[in-house]
Amino acid sequence: MNIVIATSEAVPFAKTGGLADVTTALAKALQDLGHEVSLFLPYYPQKYAAGAAADLPLASTGHDVSVPVGGKKRGGRVLRTSLPDADVSVYLIDQPLYYDRRELYGENGADYKDNCERFTFFSRAVMEATRLLDLRPDILHAHDWQTGLIPALLKLEYGRTSQFAQTGSVITIHNLAFQGQFWHWDMALTGLDWKHFNWREMEFYGHLNLLKTGIVYSDFITTVSPTYAHEIQTKANGAGLDPVLLHRADRLIGILNGVDMSQWNPETDPYLARNYDSQTLATGKAACKADLQKRLRLPQRPEVPLVGMVSRMTDQKGLDIIAGCIDAILVKDLQMVFLGTGDANYESFLTTLAERHPDKVSATIGFNETLAHQIEAGCDMYLMPSRFEPCGLNQMYSLVYGTVPIVRAVGGLADSVVDATADNLRSGIANGFSFVEYHADALLATVKRALAAYQDQQQWRQLVATGMSADWSWQRSARRYVDVYQHAALRRTVAWYRAHPPEET
Ligand code: ADP
Ligand code: GLC
């Protein structure tokens, strides 16, 4: 199939979270399955220059787009590169006014005020570039609110042209907490008729809602784990969009993310003090642990349990329940390392904690890809007590790296971590620790269980081996996406033939 993926972030060009890992890994896995993939994202020059993409050659396609944004026309260059070590074409939409900024979505805790305009432009630019490049995709695959307008543009404008007549659309929801909601006057930016600003289409309690728009207009909707697909159809977890999702339940599918083994693999990871596999885990992890303790100026004690966390520091990630039991956790003999950025109050909570417990806690505030890998490899346990978690990648990275996850059983965490109950241990399926109630006491009890299990080296080795031996690669998930694409494309083809019956002779 011929697939166009549109996203606001992708590794190694720009990343704030798991979305970036997923879009790139999916594109590569689809290409490996024999499909043709074009990946579109904005050209953020500051991120491009600072990251691992800096050395990739960037060429002009010779095409410029010019699209309506509100009352004006805005132009942009279409640049081209490809994914490192993969034959996936990457098209970058260059418009410095919108994307030559320090960050992707906002600075100092505040979103950029023109985010609706920035991503409306991007969505229109993707459609226009796809037309100019004559890609004629079978599928347009949008991700999150930033590209939520694309399925609407396909249905209401481009789908009427022969180039797009048989193109199906899919939107993937990575996180319902971010919906791209803007005041109603921003509807004018989209260039679509105001008649679509109603509760069945683009309007949501008086606001423009770009994620809702994507959900309403896509042929299929996917989200990043089967459990999250169920959760978001409930009032408790639907973030207000549960009625819309229930309405489209027959088109909503949960597909668990995978692990990009070219990026996250302890055997080949270039950031580690020593590479290892399941056979050499003991010596490999010991070397990575000693290296991590040294780097973070923690006492180099091989026997002490080392617990890690790499995360956006937001309400989603369970930092409030960590705060609720951290003193009781730190009574125990263990070390903890935190890496993240986000809400100022969580950042200062962690910084203060590290200052108070210099021998036990390390907190690094910032975004640091290298350290993230070193934490996954060097720790014995990984903490992810999320309030909600559409999929979560770090618990899967942990499993691959022989680092036992301690998670709350929600969303993708429930779909990937099997609690070390007596039954699960006996049947050899346990790979971590989980709890259900979102409460500091439940987290504390689970951390204590994990620390006790750590003392039983035979049981611990079994947990680690179960996690490391599972197949977390993208191939399986990519095949499920192809199934969805085929259904979507087929629906469009049937619709096209219905609209163009053969002439009677
Ligand atoms: P989310 O997308 O909700 O942030 P995921 O678990 O899906 O959560 O993915 C997070 C990704 O971002 C992982 O690859 C993780 O290692 C990375 N990450 C998050 N915060 C940081 C940070 N401060 N430094 C480096 N990598 C980070
Ligand atoms: C979102 C979710 C996370 C998921 C990621 C990639 O950021 O918060 O759970 O793993 O997207 O799909």
XYZ file of C-alpha atoms and ligand atoms in Angstrom:
544
model
C 0.000 0.000 0.000
C 0.965 3.599 -0.385
C 0.784 5.304 3.022
C 1.212 8.927 4.075
C 1.844 9.459 7.798
C 1.410 12.990 9.166
C 2.749 13.818 12.614
C 3.973 16.762 14.649
C 6.979 14.798 15.956
C 9.184 11.916 14.859
C 12.565 10.572 15.983
C 15.284 11.750 15.240
C 13.880 15.081 14.034
C 11.846 16.293 16.991
C 10.540 14.621 20.140
C 8.670 15.518 23.304
C 7.305 12.049 24.098
C 6.310 8.620 22.860
C 4.534 9.932 19.745
C 7.937 10.604 18.172
C 9.179 7.053 18.820
C 5.966 5.539 17.513
C 5.574 7.377 14.207
C 9.129 6.581 13.136
C 9.022 2.968 14.298
C 5.672 2.403 12.590
C 6.908 3.958 9.342
C 9.963 1.688 9.324
C 7.985 -1.439 10.203
C 5.470 -0.729 7.425
C 8.272 -0.208 4.937
C 9.817 -3.517 6.080
C 6.509 -5.201 5.342
C 6.832 -3.983 1.757
C 4.684 -0.852 1.836
C 5.567 2.584 0.506
C 5.654 5.161 3.310
C 6.002 8.949 3.264
C 6.345 10.656 6.623
C 5.392 14.345 6.942
C 6.316 16.617 9.814
C 7.066 20.296 10.355
C 10.666 21.409 9.919
C 11.754 22.662 13.342
C 15.236 23.995 12.476
C 16.380 24.385 16.093
C 15.538 20.773 16.963
C 16.907 19.475 13.667
C 20.277 21.101 14.229
C 20.525 20.037 17.856
C 19.593 16.379 17.481
C 20.770 13.181 15.855
C 19.213 14.336 12.554
C 21.762 17.129 12.137
C 23.911 15.070 9.757
C 21.087 13.898 7.528
C 21.139 15.551 4.098
C 18.226 17.877 3.566
C 17.159 18.643 -0.002
C 14.479 20.746 -1.590
C 11.734 18.871 -3.420
C 11.371 21.880 -5.688
C 7.785 22.226 -4.490
C 6.345 25.096 -2.500
C 2.893 24.974 -0.991
C 0.583 27.924 -0.632
C -2.479 27.340 1.492
C -5.258 29.454 3.000
C -4.995 30.083 6.728
C -7.876 32.277 7.790
C -8.140 35.187 5.407
C -4.552 34.988 4.177
C -2.441 32.679 2.058
C 0.623 31.221 3.702
C 3.480 29.575 1.838
C 5.971 26.909 2.829
C 8.818 24.939 1.319
C 8.653 21.166 1.103
C 12.022 19.674 2.055
C 13.021 16.082 1.753
C 15.228 13.672 3.640
C 14.892 10.058 4.713
C 14.952 8.109 7.934
C 18.414 6.952 8.965
C 18.977 3.314 7.927
C 15.567 3.045 6.289
C 14.101 3.773 2.912
C 11.284 5.954 4.231
C 10.846 9.357 2.576
C 10.515 12.172 5.058
C 8.935 15.438 3.941
C 9.477 18.448 6.155
C 7.230 21.465 5.877
C 9.377 24.562 6.276
C 7.700 27.732 7.510
C 10.034 29.573 9.926
C 7.318 31.869 11.199
C 5.550 28.861 12.721
C 8.297 26.365 13.463
C 11.611 28.159 13.985
C 11.092 28.260 17.739
C 12.803 26.837 20.786
C 10.147 24.225 21.436
C 7.439 22.296 19.603
C 4.277 23.384 21.382
C 5.125 26.024 23.976
C 7.650 27.487 26.400
C 7.812 28.040 30.156
C 4.659 26.099 30.837
C 2.526 28.057 28.341
C 1.349 26.817 24.947
C 2.207 28.969 21.948
C -0.799 31.198 21.376
C -0.967 30.443 17.662
C -0.935 26.638 17.937
C -4.231 26.323 16.109
C -2.864 28.358 13.220
C 0.476 26.486 13.222
C -1.094 23.063 12.937
C -3.959 24.113 10.689
C -1.271 25.317 8.324
C 0.641 22.054 8.723
C -2.450 19.928 8.020
C -3.273 21.915 4.909
C 0.363 21.874 3.804
C 0.465 18.055 4.077
C -2.597 17.768 1.840
C -1.223 20.226 -0.677
C 2.268 18.679 -0.730
C 0.767 15.205 -1.143
C -1.118 16.558 -4.158
C 1.877 18.374 -5.664
C 4.150 15.355 -5.185
C 1.414 13.244 -6.776
C 1.757 10.621 -4.040
C -1.796 9.280 -4.545
C -1.862 7.520 -1.174
C -4.175 4.645 -0.326
C -4.102 5.898 3.264
C -3.608 9.159 5.084
C -2.671 8.373 8.670
C -3.026 11.297 11.098
C -1.746 11.319 14.690
C -3.278 13.286 17.556
C -4.970 16.691 17.437
C -2.149 18.403 15.558
C -3.203 16.566 12.394
C -6.878 16.088 13.284
C -7.914 18.428 10.493
C -6.461 16.142 7.815
C -9.329 13.585 7.730
C -11.792 16.500 7.458
C -9.838 18.115 4.622
C -9.815 14.752 2.849
C -13.549 14.242 3.219
C -14.692 17.776 2.568
C -12.203 19.033 -0.026
C -9.485 16.799 -1.450
C -11.513 13.577 -1.598
C -13.523 15.151 -4.397
C -10.485 15.240 -6.655
C -9.345 12.221 -8.649
C -5.960 12.113 -6.899
C -7.604 11.422 -3.535
C -10.841 9.770 -4.616
C -9.807 6.380 -3.269
C -7.770 7.518 -0.258
C -8.876 6.265 3.149
C -8.062 7.967 6.446
C -7.056 6.764 9.892
C -6.387 8.804 13.006
C -4.466 7.454 15.975
C -5.222 8.847 19.412
C -2.044 8.828 21.482
C -3.452 10.814 24.353
C -6.996 12.035 24.880
C -5.753 14.555 27.423
C -4.559 16.746 24.546
C -7.431 17.608 22.229
C -6.397 20.780 20.444
C -9.241 22.907 21.776
C -9.385 26.504 20.670
C -11.851 29.354 20.853
C -14.599 29.283 18.286
C -13.224 32.081 16.097
C -10.307 29.810 15.198
C -12.798 27.897 13.078
C -12.143 30.634 10.506
C -8.491 29.545 10.317
C -9.447 26.096 9.056
C -11.033 27.477 5.919
C -13.922 25.027 6.307
C -17.512 26.181 6.177
C -19.032 27.333 9.487
C -21.845 24.857 8.908
C -19.423 22.174 10.172
C -19.101 23.977 13.482
C -21.785 21.933 15.220
C -21.822 19.300 17.986
C -21.792 16.408 15.539
C -18.631 17.580 13.794
C -16.015 20.110 14.887
C -17.588 21.924 17.830
C -17.165 20.861 21.462
C -18.930 22.894 24.162
C -18.564 26.085 22.182
C -14.950 25.484 21.196
C -13.227 24.213 18.102
C -11.868 20.719 18.865
C -9.346 19.334 16.385
C -9.072 15.846 17.896
C -12.842 15.476 17.787
C -12.717 16.638 14.175
C -10.262 13.851 13.365
C -12.370 11.250 15.172
C -15.536 12.314 13.381
C -14.118 12.406 9.852
C -11.697 9.434 9.834
C -12.630 6.129 8.271
C -11.041 4.353 11.233
C -9.780 5.449 14.629
C -7.036 3.619 16.424
C -5.541 4.136 19.820
C -2.363 2.771 21.279
C -3.556 -0.127 23.453
C -6.655 -2.330 23.633
C -7.331 -1.422 27.276
C -7.161 2.322 26.551
C -9.584 1.785 23.648
C -12.113 0.509 26.198
C -11.286 3.060 28.871
C -11.880 6.073 26.634
C -15.416 4.965 25.883
C -16.330 5.524 29.537
C -17.374 8.747 31.209
C -14.593 8.359 33.780
C -11.802 8.239 31.187
C -13.250 9.710 28.026
C -12.189 13.307 28.743
C -15.601 14.447 27.488
C -15.205 12.745 24.114
C -16.629 9.398 25.296
C -20.001 9.983 23.573
C -18.245 10.686 20.268
C -16.041 7.627 20.676
C -18.994 5.447 21.662
C -20.797 6.657 18.570
C -17.849 5.469 16.484
C -17.116 2.368 18.573
C -17.396 0.045 15.564
C -14.477 1.916 13.971
C -12.306 2.230 17.085
C -9.461 -0.249 17.524
C -6.692 -0.531 20.125
C -3.275 -1.583 18.811
C -0.450 -1.871 21.326
C 2.720 0.027 20.415
C 5.962 -1.895 20.073
C 9.629 -1.258 20.714
C 11.910 0.004 17.956
C 14.666 -2.556 18.444
C 17.091 -0.516 16.336
C 16.901 2.230 18.998
C 16.127 0.381 22.207
C 18.134 -2.813 22.407
C 20.688 -3.517 25.163
C 22.721 -5.641 22.740
C 23.455 -2.726 20.422
C 22.613 0.462 22.375
C 25.573 2.835 21.760
C 24.922 4.799 24.959
C 25.639 1.950 27.388
C 28.826 1.319 29.343
C 28.479 -2.308 28.319
C 26.107 -4.056 25.920
C 24.351 -7.188 27.054
C 21.680 -9.754 26.213
C 19.742 -12.191 28.354
C 22.813 -14.456 28.638
C 25.181 -11.695 29.711
C 22.649 -9.712 31.714
C 24.312 -10.134 35.106
C 27.672 -8.643 34.147
C 26.213 -6.190 31.621
C 23.670 -4.693 33.976
C 26.211 -4.562 36.801
C 28.526 -2.485 34.579
C 25.684 -0.176 33.472
C 24.504 0.207 37.066
C 27.963 1.140 38.332
C 28.335 3.595 35.450
C 24.963 5.197 36.185
C 25.666 5.513 39.911
C 28.993 7.122 39.101
C 27.552 9.564 36.561
C 24.798 10.621 38.936
C 27.136 10.774 41.942
C 25.323 8.123 43.924
C 27.288 5.734 46.123
C 28.500 2.852 43.946
C 26.833 -0.014 45.720
C 26.178 -2.994 43.452
C 23.758 -4.671 45.854
C 21.374 -1.775 46.501
C 18.138 -1.849 44.456
C 18.177 1.022 41.956
C 14.794 2.353 40.804
C 14.465 4.627 37.755
C 11.909 6.912 36.153
C 12.151 8.860 32.868
C 9.080 10.905 32.189
C 7.247 14.031 31.283
C 6.605 15.472 34.740
C 2.854 15.941 34.571
C -0.270 14.876 36.475
C -0.642 11.945 34.077
C 2.467 10.212 35.320
C 1.560 9.621 38.976
C 3.979 12.039 40.583
C 1.409 13.063 43.174
C 1.111 9.528 44.541
C 4.884 9.212 44.474
C 5.028 12.374 46.593
C 2.390 10.826 48.872
C 4.600 7.876 49.835
C 8.169 8.918 49.018
C 9.203 9.344 52.652
C 8.044 5.815 53.458
C 9.826 4.480 50.353
C 13.054 6.212 51.276
C 13.106 4.560 54.687
C 14.104 1.450 52.735
C 17.620 0.750 51.544
C 17.372 1.730 47.873
C 18.423 4.392 45.369
C 16.150 6.303 42.979
C 16.980 8.201 39.792
C 14.567 10.580 38.089
C 14.901 12.236 34.672
C 12.258 14.563 33.291
C 10.841 17.965 32.574
C 7.387 19.371 32.966
C 5.314 21.068 35.642
C 7.395 23.377 37.809
C 5.940 22.005 41.053
C 6.953 18.422 40.196
C 10.380 19.537 39.045
C 11.012 21.358 42.317
C 9.615 18.433 44.356
C 12.207 16.132 42.769
C 15.069 18.607 42.969
C 14.378 19.197 46.656
C 14.114 15.464 47.264
C 17.540 14.891 45.715
C 19.007 17.706 47.812
C 17.554 16.184 50.973
C 18.738 12.654 50.132
C 21.972 13.030 48.145
C 22.982 9.421 48.867
C 19.692 7.977 47.749
C 18.043 10.179 45.155
C 19.232 11.761 41.920
C 17.009 14.130 39.930
C 17.970 15.409 36.487
C 15.656 18.081 35.157
C 15.843 18.251 31.375
C 15.508 16.176 28.232
C 18.430 13.815 27.795
C 18.185 10.917 25.346
C 21.536 9.402 26.375
C 20.711 9.376 30.060
C 17.267 7.914 29.341
C 18.948 4.862 27.777
C 21.463 4.604 30.604
C 18.682 4.654 33.185
C 16.774 1.892 31.399
C 19.908 -0.255 31.381
C 21.439 0.619 34.741
C 18.372 0.314 36.974
C 16.938 -2.824 38.539
C 13.370 -1.515 38.592
C 11.399 1.091 36.686
C 8.578 3.175 38.158
C 5.489 4.124 36.125
C 2.500 4.628 38.460
C 0.453 6.561 35.884
C -2.961 8.008 36.579
C -3.774 7.039 32.983
C -1.502 5.716 30.238
C -2.660 5.273 26.635
C 0.221 2.893 25.993
C 3.479 3.851 27.653
C 6.779 2.923 26.090
C 9.214 2.989 28.988
C 7.703 -0.050 30.688
C 8.307 -1.978 27.453
C 11.841 -0.597 27.114
C 12.370 -1.728 30.716
C 11.195 -5.249 29.926
C 13.597 -5.425 26.980
C 16.465 -4.131 29.164
C 15.850 -6.615 31.989
C 14.588 -3.854 34.284
C 11.487 -4.871 36.204
C 8.579 -2.417 35.822
C 6.394 -1.300 38.735
C 3.238 0.141 37.181
C -0.366 1.011 37.739
C -2.561 -1.406 35.790
C -4.164 1.064 33.343
C -4.152 1.445 29.566
C -1.121 -0.030 27.865
C 0.552 -0.697 31.202
C -2.184 -3.252 31.937
C -1.640 -4.754 28.479
C 2.109 -5.219 28.846
C 2.942 -5.794 32.521
C 1.833 -8.995 34.267
C 1.841 -8.706 38.051
C 4.038 -11.059 40.058
C 1.201 -12.774 41.901
C 1.794 -16.314 43.115
C -0.381 -17.682 40.281
C 1.337 -15.660 37.571
C 4.757 -16.616 38.888
C 3.803 -20.268 38.933
C 2.577 -20.155 35.349
C 5.681 -18.261 34.252
C 3.917 -15.198 32.848
C 4.790 -12.592 35.527
C 7.173 -9.879 34.315
C 6.663 -7.006 36.770
C 4.548 -5.511 39.532
C 1.237 -3.698 39.249
C -1.520 -2.216 41.373
C -4.993 -0.943 40.610
C -6.142 1.776 42.989
C -4.684 5.214 42.260
C -3.419 5.833 45.763
C -0.050 6.356 47.472
C -0.703 3.398 49.811
C -1.217 1.016 46.888
C 1.976 2.270 45.250
C 3.931 1.927 48.491
C 2.703 -1.638 49.057
C 3.746 -2.550 45.505
C 7.200 -1.007 45.830
C 7.634 -2.978 49.052
C 6.581 -6.174 47.267
C 9.137 -5.505 44.540
C 11.899 -4.804 47.049
C 11.118 -8.049 48.870
C 11.140 -10.010 45.604
C 14.509 -8.464 44.723
C 16.008 -10.263 47.702
C 14.983 -13.595 46.197
C 17.474 -13.707 43.331
C 16.007 -16.802 41.734
C 12.520 -15.293 41.533
C 13.976 -12.024 40.271
C 15.892 -13.758 37.501
C 12.677 -15.449 36.409
C 10.797 -12.131 36.247
C 13.582 -10.553 34.225
C 13.878 -13.515 31.859
C 10.127 -13.504 31.167
C 10.236 -9.816 30.224
C 13.335 -10.129 28.068
C 12.150 -13.176 26.152
C 8.857 -11.675 24.939
C 8.534 -10.205 21.446
C 7.988 -6.451 21.820
C 9.021 -5.616 18.250
C 6.893 -3.499 15.915
C 6.228 -6.157 13.272
C 3.136 -7.522 14.991
C 1.575 -4.091 15.588
C 2.416 -2.896 12.074
C 0.526 -5.869 10.615
C -2.544 -4.837 12.578
C -2.267 -1.295 11.210
C -2.121 -2.745 7.695
C -5.380 -4.619 8.386
C -6.993 -1.351 9.431
C -5.596 0.483 6.379
C -6.968 -2.199 4.072
C -10.436 -1.886 5.563
C -10.316 1.892 5.290
C -9.070 1.876 1.701
C -11.635 -0.718 0.709
C -14.484 1.378 2.066
C -13.303 4.325 -0.005
C -12.894 2.248 -3.147
C -16.391 0.817 -2.778
C -17.772 4.312 -2.222
C -15.947 5.520 -5.336
C -17.357 2.726 -7.522
C -20.843 3.405 -6.172
C -20.494 7.026 -7.178
C -19.123 6.101 -10.621
C -21.210 3.196 -11.931
C -20.063 1.808 -15.285
C -21.946 3.440 -18.145
C -24.702 1.285 -19.454
C -24.282 0.188 -23.019
P 4.530 9.912 26.866
O 4.463 9.830 25.389
O 3.201 10.022 27.529
O 5.456 10.960 27.334
P 5.755 7.250 26.670
O 6.154 6.278 27.722
O 4.913 6.752 25.584
O 5.112 8.506 27.413
O 7.047 7.808 25.937
C 7.947 8.688 26.511
C 9.191 8.732 25.654
O 9.864 9.961 25.889
C 10.174 7.640 25.973
O 10.953 7.351 24.832
C 11.034 8.307 27.054
O 12.291 7.702 27.192
C 11.124 9.709 26.512
N 11.344 10.758 27.498
C 10.441 11.342 28.307
N 11.007 12.291 29.063
C 12.317 12.303 28.732
C 13.449 13.068 29.164
N 13.325 14.001 30.092
N 14.646 12.826 28.582
C 14.765 11.870 27.636
N 13.748 11.116 27.191
C 12.536 11.330 27.723
C 1.214 9.374 24.375
C 0.851 8.577 25.611
C 1.711 7.359 25.825
C 1.957 6.622 24.516
C 2.528 7.577 23.490
C 2.833 6.908 22.158
O 2.101 10.385 24.615
O 0.842 9.386 26.776
O 1.089 6.494 26.754
O 2.853 5.549 24.728
O 1.620 8.600 23.257
O 1.712 6.283 21.605
